[in-house]
Structure formats: C-alpha cells, structure tokens
XYZ file of C-alpha atoms in Angstrom:
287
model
C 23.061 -4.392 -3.675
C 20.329 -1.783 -3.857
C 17.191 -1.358 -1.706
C 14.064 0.199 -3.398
C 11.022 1.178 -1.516
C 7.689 2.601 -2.595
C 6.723 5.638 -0.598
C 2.979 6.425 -0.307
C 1.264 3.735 2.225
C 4.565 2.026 2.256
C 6.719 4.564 4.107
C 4.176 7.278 4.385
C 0.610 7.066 5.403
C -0.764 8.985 2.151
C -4.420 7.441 1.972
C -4.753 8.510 5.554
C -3.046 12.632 4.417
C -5.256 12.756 1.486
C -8.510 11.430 3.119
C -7.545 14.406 5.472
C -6.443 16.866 3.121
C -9.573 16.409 1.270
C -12.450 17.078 3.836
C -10.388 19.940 5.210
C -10.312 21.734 1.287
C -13.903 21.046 1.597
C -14.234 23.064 4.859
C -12.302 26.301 3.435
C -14.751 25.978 0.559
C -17.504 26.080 2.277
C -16.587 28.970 4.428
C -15.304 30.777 1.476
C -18.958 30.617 0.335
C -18.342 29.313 -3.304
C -21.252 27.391 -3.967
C -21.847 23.807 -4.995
C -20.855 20.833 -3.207
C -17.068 20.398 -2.888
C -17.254 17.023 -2.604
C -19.320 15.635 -5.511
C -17.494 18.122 -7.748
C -14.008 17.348 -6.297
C -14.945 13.173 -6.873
C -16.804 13.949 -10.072
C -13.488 15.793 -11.745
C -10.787 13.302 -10.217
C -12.596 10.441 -11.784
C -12.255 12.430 -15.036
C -8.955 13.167 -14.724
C -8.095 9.720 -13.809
C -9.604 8.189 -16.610
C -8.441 10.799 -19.868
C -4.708 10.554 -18.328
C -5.015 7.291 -17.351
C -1.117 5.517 -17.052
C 0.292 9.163 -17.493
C 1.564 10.855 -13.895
C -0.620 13.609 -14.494
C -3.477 12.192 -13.572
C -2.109 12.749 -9.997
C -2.149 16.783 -10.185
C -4.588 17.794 -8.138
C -4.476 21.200 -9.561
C -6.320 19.736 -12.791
C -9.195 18.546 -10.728
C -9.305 21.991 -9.129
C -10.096 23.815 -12.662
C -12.263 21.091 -13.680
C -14.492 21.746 -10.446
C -14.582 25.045 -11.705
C -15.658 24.634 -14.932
C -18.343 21.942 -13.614
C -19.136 24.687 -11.059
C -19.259 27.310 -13.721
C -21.567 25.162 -16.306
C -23.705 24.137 -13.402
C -24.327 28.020 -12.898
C -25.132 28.632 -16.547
C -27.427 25.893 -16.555
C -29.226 27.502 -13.379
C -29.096 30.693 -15.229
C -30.514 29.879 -18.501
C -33.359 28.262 -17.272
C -34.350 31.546 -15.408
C -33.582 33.284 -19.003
C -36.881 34.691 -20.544
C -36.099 33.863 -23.622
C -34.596 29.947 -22.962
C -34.951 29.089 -26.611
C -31.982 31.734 -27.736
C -29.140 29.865 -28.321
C -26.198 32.546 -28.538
C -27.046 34.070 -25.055
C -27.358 30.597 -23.750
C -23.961 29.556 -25.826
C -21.994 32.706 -24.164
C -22.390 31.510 -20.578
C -22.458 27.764 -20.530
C -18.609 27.355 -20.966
C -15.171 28.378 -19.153
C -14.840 29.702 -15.916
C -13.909 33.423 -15.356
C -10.659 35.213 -14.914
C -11.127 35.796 -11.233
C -12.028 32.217 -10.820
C -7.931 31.578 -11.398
C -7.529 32.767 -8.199
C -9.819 30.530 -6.453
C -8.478 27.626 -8.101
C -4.898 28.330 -7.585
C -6.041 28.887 -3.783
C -7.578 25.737 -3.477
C -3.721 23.435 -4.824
C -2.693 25.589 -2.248
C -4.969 24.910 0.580
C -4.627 21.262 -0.401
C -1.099 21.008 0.212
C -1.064 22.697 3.508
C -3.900 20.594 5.241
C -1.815 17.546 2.939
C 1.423 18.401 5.137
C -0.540 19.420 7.786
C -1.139 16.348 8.735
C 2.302 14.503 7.865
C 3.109 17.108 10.474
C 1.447 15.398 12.794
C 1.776 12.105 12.038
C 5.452 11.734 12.228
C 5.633 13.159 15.742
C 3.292 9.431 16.648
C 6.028 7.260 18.297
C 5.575 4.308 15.773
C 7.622 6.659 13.884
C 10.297 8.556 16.167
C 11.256 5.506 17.821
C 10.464 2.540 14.671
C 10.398 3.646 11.675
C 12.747 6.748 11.580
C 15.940 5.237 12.970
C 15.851 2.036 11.350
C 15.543 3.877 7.939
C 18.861 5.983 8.683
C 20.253 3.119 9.619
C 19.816 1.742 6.437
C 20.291 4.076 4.257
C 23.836 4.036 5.765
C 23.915 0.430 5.005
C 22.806 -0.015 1.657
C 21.861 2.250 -1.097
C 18.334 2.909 -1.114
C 15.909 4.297 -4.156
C 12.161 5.830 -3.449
C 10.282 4.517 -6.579
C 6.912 6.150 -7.043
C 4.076 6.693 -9.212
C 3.751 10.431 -8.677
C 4.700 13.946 -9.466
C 8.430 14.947 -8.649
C 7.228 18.311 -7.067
C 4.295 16.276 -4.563
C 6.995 13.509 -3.729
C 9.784 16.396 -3.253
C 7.486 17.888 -0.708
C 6.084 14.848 1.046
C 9.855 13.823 1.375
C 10.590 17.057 2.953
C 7.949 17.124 5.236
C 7.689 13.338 6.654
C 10.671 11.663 6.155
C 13.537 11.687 9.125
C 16.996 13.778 8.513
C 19.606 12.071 8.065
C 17.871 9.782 5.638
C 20.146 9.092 2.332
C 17.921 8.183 -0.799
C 17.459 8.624 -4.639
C 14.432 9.552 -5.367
C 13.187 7.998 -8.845
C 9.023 9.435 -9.914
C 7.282 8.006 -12.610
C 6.958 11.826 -14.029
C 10.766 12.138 -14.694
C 10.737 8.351 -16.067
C 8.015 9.007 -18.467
C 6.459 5.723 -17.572
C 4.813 4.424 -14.410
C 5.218 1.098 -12.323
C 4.189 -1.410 -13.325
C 5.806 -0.897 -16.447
C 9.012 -2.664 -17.522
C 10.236 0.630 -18.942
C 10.011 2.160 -15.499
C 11.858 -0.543 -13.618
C 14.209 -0.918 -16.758
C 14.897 3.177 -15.524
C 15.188 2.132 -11.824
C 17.725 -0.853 -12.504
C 20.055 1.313 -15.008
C 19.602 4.404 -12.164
C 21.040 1.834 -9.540
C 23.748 0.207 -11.867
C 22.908 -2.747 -10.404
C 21.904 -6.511 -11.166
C 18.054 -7.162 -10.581
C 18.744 -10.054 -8.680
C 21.017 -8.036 -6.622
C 17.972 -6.106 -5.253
C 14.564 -6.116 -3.248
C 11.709 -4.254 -3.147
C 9.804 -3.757 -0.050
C 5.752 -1.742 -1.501
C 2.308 -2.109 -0.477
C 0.465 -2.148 -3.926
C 0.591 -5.774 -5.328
C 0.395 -5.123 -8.966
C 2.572 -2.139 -9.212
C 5.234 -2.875 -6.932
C 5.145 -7.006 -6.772
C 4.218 -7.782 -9.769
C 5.684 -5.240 -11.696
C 9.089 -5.479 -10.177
C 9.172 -9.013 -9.613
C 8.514 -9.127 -13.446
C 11.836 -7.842 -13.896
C 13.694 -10.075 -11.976
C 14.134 -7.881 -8.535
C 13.198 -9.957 -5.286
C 9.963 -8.164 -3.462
C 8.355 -8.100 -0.140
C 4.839 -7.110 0.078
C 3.061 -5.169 2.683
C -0.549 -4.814 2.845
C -0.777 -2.978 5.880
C 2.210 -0.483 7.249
C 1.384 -1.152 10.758
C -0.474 -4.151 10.637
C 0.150 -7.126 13.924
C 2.729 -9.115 14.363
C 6.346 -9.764 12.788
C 6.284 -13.076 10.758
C 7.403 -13.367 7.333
C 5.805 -15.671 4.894
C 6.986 -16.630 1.436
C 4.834 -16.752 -1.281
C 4.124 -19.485 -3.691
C 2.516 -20.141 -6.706
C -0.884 -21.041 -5.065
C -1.032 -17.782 -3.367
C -0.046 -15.637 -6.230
C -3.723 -13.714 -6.186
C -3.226 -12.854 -2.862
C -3.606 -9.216 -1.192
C -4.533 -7.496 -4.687
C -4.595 -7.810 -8.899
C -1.973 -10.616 -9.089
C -3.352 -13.529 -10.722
C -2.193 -13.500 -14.549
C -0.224 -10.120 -14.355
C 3.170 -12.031 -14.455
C 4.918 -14.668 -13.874
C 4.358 -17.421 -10.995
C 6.099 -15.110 -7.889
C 10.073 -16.159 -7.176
C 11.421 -14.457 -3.828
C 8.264 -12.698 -2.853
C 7.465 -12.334 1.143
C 4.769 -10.580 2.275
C 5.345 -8.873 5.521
C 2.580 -8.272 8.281
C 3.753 -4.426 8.419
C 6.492 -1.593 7.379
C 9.160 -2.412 10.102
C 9.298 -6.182 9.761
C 9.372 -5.920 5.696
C 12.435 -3.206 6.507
C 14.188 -6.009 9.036
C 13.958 -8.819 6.647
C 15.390 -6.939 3.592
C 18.318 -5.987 5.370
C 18.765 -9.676 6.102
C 18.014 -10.449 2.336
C 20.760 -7.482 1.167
C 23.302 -9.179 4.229
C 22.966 -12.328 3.017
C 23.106 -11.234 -0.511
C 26.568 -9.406 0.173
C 28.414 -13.068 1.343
C-alpha cells in the first residue's frame, strides 16, 4: 500500500505563494530603480521559457526568466539608444549594443532568484501558522505518514520542492519525495509514474493518488492503473465524496480523450476530505 500526493495546490497553496512572490519581486525592482516594467518583462520571458522547454522541468527555473528579463531589458535599452544615435544607419555600432546584458547585470539577476525565494517562503511562512493548517491539515498528515508510506510526486525542480518542503510542511512528516527533474520525465507521462511505482515497490492497484491537476495527476496516474482522488479546490465546502463515471470524465479540467474511461476516481470537495477517504481506501485495501 502506498499513498502518493501531489504537492503544489494539493498540499501547499503555491498559486497563492507565487502570485505573492511575484508582485513583491516587482516592488524590490522598482525601488532598486532598474528600469522597465517588471511585470510585462517577467510575463513576457516566462511565456518564453515555458514554451522552448516545454515538458522539460526546467521550464520551472525562475532564474532563466530572470536573465531573459535582462536581456529583453538590455535590447530594449539598445533599441532606445540607437535611435538617439546620429548616425542610425551604422550597423556595427548599432550591432555592438543590441545584444547580451552586462557583467554587472549578473548580479542583479542572481539578486532577483534570490528575492523571489524569500518573498516565495515568505509567505508559506505565514500561511502555515492559518489554523486550517495547525489544527487540519498538519496532524492528519503525520498521522498518516505513520500509517502508510507516502510519496510527494511533483512536476518541479528538486532544489524549489526541497525548500518548499522545508519551509511549509509540519515536522514529523515521513515522505519520499519523487520531482520530475530527478525522473527525467514529468507527470503525465507513463515513464514518470512507471519511476514512482518501481520507487514504491508496489502494485498500482495497491495505491491512490490524492492531486488537484486533472490531466497530470488523474489522468496520468489513473492511466497507469493507480486509483485517484481529485481535488479542485484545497479548501473548498463541504466533505462529500463523489465517484466518477464515464459521463463525467471531462470534468474539473483536460480529461476528455487523455485516457481511458476513469476506474476508482473520486473527486473530493477539498484537501482534508480527499486525505480521510484515502486512508479508508488504503484500510480497506490492507483486509
């Protein structure tokens, strides 16, 4: 038996930490003085970066969206530069400054990942201390990690998931923690849930997944055979399960046509009554 649970928006509220993390990087630009807008250039270069490493966990880094604002910011000053140039029409001069950013700008940029993650745990900081958490969440995951074993599966860096870990989730807490970086594959992939299965050494049927993100953790898992409860909302109302069936397979995301018709799928109104019922599932399961 072998419990595996998605971590960002399914046991941590990352949408809500980045959101946050985001507009505060924008502040400390802005009183740093460094020009531009933050924001456009920040949205402008993750788009790119999503795209070119699209499927690969890099695409996640936010440190390569921090030197491509630079360079944007950089070729946005050249551009301003040679049009006050008197001589517009020479092409070297105009070649020399329009690419790369500068030596000192390594600094900045390396200042900026770093501002990131402190206004990222910042808030986690925060956030855990809300009693939803302390008195909910918290125990009952202790509780079962002492239970059953329990696997973090995530599309992300190891070092982001290694701190977010550290800085959110409760001591005492017993899990493996399984990225997509260290896989070389991301959900949902068979290849990464082929890792995750041969990681737990156990049967697929043998185990549920409790994740908010329908196509990577529902479908994808439930692709391979592993039994899945779906949560759209970690602290959405009320505590009823509901199975779902065939007719509502396109339900809460991508899921029509991404796999087969859903076997043993629930979707749960939020985090703590998903948790409940797979520890009834894995009980059950052990008989």
């Amino acid at each position: 038996m072998a419990l595996f649970l998605d971590l960002d928006n399914t046991l941590l509220p990352s949408k809500e930490a980045y959101t946050y993390a985001i507009s505060q990087c924008a502040e400390d630009w802005r009183e740093r003085g460094l020009g531009g807008n933050f924001l456009e250039l920040y949205e402008s270069a993750r788009k790119q970066v999503k795209s070119q490493l699209k499927h690969h966990s890099s695409n996640r880094l936010r440190l390569l969206c921090f030197k491509l604002v630079w360079e944007m910011l950089r070729s946005n000053d050249a551009r301003q530069n040679s049009e006050k140039l008197k001589n517009p029409s020479s092409d070297s001069q105009n070649s020399m400054i329009s690419h790369g950013f500068q030596t000192e700008d390594i600094q900045d940029i390396l200042w900026m990942e770093e501002r990131y993650f402190f206004h990222f745990l910042q808030f986690y900081a925060e956030e855990k201390k809300k009693e939803s958490y302390e008195k909910l969440l918290f125990p009952l995951l202790v509780s079962l990690s002492k239970e059953f074993p329990i696997y973090l599966t995530t599309n992300e860096t190891l070092r982001t998931q290694l701190l977010k870990a550290q800085g959110f989730l409760p001591k005492g807490f017993r899990f493996t923690l399984i990225t997509s970086e260290e896989v070389g594959f991301e959900k949902p992939t068979k290849e990464f849930f082929q890792y995750v299965i041969g990681k737990a050494r156990e049967k697929p049927t043998d185990c549920i997944l409790v994740g908010d993100n329908w196509e990577d953790d529902i479908i994808g898992a439930s692709s391979f055979g592993i039994s899945c409860i779906h949560i759209p909302e970690m602290w959405g109302d009320g505590d009823g399960i509901k199975e779902i069936n065939e007719a509502q397979e396109s339900i809460g995301g991508n899921g029509g046509g991404l796999g087969p018709s859903p076997k043993n799928i629930w979707r749960a109104p939020n985090i703590i009554s998903g948790l409940t019922h797979a520890r009834s599932w894995l009980l059950k399961r052990q008989k």
